[in-house]
CSV table of C-alpha atoms in Angstrom, one decimal:
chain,number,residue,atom,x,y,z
A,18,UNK,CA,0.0,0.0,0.0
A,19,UNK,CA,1.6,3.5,-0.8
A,20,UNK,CA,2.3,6.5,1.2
A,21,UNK,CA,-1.1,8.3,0.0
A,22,UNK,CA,-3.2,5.9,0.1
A,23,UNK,CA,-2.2,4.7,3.7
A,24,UNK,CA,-2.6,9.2,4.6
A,25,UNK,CA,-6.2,8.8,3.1
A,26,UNK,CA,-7.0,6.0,5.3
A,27,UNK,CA,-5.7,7.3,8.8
A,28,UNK,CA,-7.4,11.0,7.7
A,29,UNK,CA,-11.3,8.7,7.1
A,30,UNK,CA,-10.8,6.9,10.7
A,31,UNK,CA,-9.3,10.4,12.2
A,32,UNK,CA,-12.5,12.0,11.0
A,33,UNK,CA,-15.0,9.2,11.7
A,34,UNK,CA,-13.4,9.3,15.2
A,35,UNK,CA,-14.2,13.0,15.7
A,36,UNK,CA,-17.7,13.0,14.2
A,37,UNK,CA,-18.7,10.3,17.2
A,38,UNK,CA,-17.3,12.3,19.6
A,39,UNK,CA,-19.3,15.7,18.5
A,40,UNK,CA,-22.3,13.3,17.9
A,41,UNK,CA,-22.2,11.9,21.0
A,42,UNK,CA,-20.9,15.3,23.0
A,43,UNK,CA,-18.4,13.9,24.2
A,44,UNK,CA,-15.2,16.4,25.2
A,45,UNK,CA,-11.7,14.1,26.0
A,46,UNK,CA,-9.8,16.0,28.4
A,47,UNK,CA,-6.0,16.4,27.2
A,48,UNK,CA,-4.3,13.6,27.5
A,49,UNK,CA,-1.3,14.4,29.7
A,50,UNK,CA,-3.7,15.6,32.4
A,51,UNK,CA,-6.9,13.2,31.4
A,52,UNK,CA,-5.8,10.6,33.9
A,53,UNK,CA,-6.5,9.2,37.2
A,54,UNK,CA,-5.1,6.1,39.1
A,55,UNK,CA,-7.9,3.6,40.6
A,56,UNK,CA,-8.4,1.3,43.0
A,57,UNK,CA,-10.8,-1.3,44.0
A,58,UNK,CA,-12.8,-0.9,47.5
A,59,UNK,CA,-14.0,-4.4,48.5
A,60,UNK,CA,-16.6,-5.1,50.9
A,61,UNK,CA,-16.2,-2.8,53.9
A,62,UNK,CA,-18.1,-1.3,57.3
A,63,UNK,CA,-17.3,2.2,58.4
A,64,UNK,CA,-18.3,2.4,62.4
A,65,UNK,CA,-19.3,5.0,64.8
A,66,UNK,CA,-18.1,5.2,68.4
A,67,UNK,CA,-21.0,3.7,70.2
A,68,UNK,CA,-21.5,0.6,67.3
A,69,UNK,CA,-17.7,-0.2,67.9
A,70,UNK,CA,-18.2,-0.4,71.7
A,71,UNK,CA,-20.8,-3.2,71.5
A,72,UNK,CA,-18.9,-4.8,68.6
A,73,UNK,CA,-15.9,-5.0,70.1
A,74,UNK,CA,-15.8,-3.6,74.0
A,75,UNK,CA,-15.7,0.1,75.4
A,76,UNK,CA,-12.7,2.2,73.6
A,77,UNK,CA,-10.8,-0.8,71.8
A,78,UNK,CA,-7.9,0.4,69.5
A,79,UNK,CA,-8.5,-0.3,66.1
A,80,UNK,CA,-5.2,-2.2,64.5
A,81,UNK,CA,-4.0,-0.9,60.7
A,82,UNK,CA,-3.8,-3.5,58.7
A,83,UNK,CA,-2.6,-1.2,55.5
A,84,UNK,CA,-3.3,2.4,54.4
A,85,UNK,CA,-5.8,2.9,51.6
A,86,UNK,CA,-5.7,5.7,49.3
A,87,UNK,CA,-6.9,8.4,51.4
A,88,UNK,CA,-4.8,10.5,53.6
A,89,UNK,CA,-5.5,8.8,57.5
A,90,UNK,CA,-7.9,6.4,56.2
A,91,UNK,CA,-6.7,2.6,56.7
A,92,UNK,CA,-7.9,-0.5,56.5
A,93,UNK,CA,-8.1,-2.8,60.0
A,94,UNK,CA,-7.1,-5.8,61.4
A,95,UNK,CA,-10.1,-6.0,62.4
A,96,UNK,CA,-13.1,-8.2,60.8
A,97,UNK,CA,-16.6,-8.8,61.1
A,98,UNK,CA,-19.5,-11.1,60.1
A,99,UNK,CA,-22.0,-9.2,58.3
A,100,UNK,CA,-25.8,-10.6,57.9
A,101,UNK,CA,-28.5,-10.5,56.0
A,102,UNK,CA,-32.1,-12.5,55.3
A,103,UNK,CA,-30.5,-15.0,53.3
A,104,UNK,CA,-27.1,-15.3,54.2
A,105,UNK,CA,-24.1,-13.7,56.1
A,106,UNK,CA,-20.6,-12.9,54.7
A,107,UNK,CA,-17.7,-13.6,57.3
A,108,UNK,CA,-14.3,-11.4,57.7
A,109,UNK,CA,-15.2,-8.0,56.5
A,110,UNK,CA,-12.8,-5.5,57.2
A,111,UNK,CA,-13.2,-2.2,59.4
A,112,UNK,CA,-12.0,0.7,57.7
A,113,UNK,CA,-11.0,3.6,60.2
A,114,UNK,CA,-10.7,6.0,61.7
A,115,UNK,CA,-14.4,6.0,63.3
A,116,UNK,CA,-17.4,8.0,61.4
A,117,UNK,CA,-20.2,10.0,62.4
A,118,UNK,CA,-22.6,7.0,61.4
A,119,UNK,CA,-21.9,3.1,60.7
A,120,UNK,CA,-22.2,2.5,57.0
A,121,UNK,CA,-21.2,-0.9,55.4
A,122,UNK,CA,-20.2,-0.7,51.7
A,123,UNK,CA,-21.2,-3.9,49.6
A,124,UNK,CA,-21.5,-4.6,45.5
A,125,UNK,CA,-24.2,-5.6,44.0
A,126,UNK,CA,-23.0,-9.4,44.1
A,127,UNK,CA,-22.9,-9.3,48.1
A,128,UNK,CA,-26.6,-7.9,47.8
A,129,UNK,CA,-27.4,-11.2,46.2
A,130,UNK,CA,-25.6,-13.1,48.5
A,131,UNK,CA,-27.7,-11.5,51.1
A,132,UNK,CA,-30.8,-11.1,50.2
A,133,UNK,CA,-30.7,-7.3,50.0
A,134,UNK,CA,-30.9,-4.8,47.2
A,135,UNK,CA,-29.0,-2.1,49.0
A,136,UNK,CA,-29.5,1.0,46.8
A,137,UNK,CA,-25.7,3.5,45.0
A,138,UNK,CA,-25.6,6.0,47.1
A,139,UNK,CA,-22.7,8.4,48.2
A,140,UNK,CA,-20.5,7.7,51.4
A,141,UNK,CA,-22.5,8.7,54.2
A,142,UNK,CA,-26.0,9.0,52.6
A,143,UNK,CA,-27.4,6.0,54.2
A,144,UNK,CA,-31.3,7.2,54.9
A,145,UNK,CA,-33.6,4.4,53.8
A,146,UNK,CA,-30.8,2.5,52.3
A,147,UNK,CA,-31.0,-1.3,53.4
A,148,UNK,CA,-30.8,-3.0,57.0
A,149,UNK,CA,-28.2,-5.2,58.1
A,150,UNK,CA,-26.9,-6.9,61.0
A,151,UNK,CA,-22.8,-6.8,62.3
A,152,UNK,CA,-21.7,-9.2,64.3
A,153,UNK,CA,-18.2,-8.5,66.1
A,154,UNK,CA,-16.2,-10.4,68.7
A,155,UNK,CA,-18.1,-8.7,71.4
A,156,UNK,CA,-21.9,-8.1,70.3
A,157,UNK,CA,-24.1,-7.7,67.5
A,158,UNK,CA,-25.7,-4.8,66.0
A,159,UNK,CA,-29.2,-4.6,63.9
A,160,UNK,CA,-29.3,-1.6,62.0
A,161,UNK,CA,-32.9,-1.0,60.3
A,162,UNK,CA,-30.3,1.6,57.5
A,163,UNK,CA,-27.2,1.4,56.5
A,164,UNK,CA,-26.1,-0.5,53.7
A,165,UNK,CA,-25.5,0.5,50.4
A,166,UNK,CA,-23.3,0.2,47.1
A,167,UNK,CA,-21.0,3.5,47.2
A,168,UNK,CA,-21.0,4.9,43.6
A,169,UNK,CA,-18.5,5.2,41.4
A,170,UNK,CA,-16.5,8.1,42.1
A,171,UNK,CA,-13.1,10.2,42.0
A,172,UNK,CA,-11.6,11.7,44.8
A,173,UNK,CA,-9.8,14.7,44.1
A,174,UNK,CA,-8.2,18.0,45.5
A,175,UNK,CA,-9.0,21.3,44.2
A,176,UNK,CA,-5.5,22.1,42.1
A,177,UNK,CA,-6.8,18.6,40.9
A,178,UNK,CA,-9.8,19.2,40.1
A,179,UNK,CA,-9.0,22.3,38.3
A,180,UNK,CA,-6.1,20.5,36.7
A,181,UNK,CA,-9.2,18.4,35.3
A,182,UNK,CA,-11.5,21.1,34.6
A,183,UNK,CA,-14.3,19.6,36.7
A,184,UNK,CA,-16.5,20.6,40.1
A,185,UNK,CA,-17.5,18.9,43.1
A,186,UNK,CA,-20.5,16.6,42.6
A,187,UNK,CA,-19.6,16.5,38.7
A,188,UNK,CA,-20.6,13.9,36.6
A,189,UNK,CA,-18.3,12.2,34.3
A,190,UNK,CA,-17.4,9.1,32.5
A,191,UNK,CA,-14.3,6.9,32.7
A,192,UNK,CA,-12.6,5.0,29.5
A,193,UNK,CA,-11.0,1.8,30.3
A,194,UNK,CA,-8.6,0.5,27.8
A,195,UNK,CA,-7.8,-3.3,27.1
A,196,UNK,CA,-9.3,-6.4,26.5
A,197,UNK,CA,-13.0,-5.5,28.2
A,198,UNK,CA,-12.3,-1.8,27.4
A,199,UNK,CA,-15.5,0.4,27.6
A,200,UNK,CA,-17.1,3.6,29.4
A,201,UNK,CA,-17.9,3.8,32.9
A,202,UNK,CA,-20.4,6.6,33.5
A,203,UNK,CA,-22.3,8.1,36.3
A,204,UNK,CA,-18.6,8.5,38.1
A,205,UNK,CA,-19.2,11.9,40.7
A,206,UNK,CA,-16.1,14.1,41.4
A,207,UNK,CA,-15.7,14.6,44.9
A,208,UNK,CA,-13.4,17.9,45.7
A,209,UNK,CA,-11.6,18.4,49.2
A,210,UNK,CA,-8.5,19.3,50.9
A,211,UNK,CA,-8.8,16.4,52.5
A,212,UNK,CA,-8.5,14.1,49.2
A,213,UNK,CA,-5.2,12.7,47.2
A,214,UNK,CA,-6.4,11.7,43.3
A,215,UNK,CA,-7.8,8.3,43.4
A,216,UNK,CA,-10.7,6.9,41.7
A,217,UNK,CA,-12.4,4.2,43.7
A,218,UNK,CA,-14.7,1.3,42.3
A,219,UNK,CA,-16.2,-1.5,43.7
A,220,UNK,CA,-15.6,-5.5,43.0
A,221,UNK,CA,-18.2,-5.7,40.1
A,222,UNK,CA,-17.3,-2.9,38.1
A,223,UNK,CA,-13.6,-4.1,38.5
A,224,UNK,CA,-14.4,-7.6,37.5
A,225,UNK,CA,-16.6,-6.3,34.8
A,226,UNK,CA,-13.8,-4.7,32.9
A,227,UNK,CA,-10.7,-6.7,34.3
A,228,UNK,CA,-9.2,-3.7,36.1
A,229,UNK,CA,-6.6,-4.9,38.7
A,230,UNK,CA,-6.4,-1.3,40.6
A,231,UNK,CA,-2.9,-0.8,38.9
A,232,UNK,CA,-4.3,1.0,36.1
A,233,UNK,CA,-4.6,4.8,35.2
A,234,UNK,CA,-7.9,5.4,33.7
A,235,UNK,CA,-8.8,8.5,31.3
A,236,UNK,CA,-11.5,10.9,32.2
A,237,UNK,CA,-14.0,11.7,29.7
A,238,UNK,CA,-16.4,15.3,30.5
């Protein structure tokens, strides 16, 4: 194949690549700022101060077992059994420090395994979301709310964000390249101080397009 007729060919799929983008409004953030690292959040319970007392005694120390991705957030050594109408799931971890209000954090899969359909909802937005029981090595706890699938989301700073050109509560989607590539949407920019850039998904959407948590994943607005 010659040199012109190889131009002519790279120019139709350069220019059938744009005209889906504009069709579909789609705006791809420059590349050398367009990406984000990610990591997977497996099943997890966030406690508050009086739920850990009957879980596990009056004022225990919670152990780090490793830090996650967000600055003085870590996972624990300690684990707990969490229930449900049909089933229980054994050896979920504690993530600390303590919150304001227990939440446990499950996928869609654990909801089967259940018996629950605990309904995406942002950390800490747990009103009517589903009931579930924890059982620790020192009590048990009902709660009538609580669990729920977190959504998919990016935690950023604000030089981050406006490296990125996007606002708290923004909604954008995710490209994954390789061999289950495709376009994760619905993903909500969270903006704080508090945050280092990480994007955080849950055990499904990981399985579903063979990320490891290694990858770095390119924002679409």
């Amino acid at each position: 194949m010659n040199e012109e007729r190889k131009s002519a060919i790279y120019l139709a799929i350069t220019q059938a690549v744009m005209e889906e983008i504009k069709a579909n409004q789609i705006e791809v953030v420059n590349d050398r700022n367009s990406r984000v690292p990610v990591s997977i959040s497996a099943r997890h319970v966030h406690l508050e101060k009086a739920h850990a007392d009957i879980l596990f005694g009056k004022d225990y120390t919670f152990q780090k077992y490793r830090d996650i991705s967000q600055p003085g957030q870590y996972a624990c050594e300690e684990q707990v059994t969490i229930v449900g109408p049909k089933s229980e799931i054994e050896r979920v971890r504690i993530v600390a420090p303590l919150r304001k209000q227990t939440q446990v954090e499950v996928s869609r899969t654990d909801g089967f395994t259940l018996g629950l359909k605990p309904p995406v909802r942002h950390s800490g937005d747990v009103s009517g979301s589903s009931p579930i029981s924890i059982i620790g090595p020192k009590g048990r706890i009902d709660l009538e709310e609580g669990c729920i699938i977190a959504d998919r989301h990016i935690h950023m700073s604000p030089m981050d964000a406006q490296t990125f050109g996007v606002e708290n509560h923004q909604k954008v989607q995710i490209q994954v390249d390789g061999e289950k590539a495709g376009i994760m949407g619905n993903v909500t920019i969270r903006v704080s101080e508090r945050y280092a850039l990480d994007m955080h998904i849950d055990t499904d959407d990981a399985n579903a397009f063979a990320i490891t948590g290694k990858e770095y994943l390119r924002l679409i607005k």
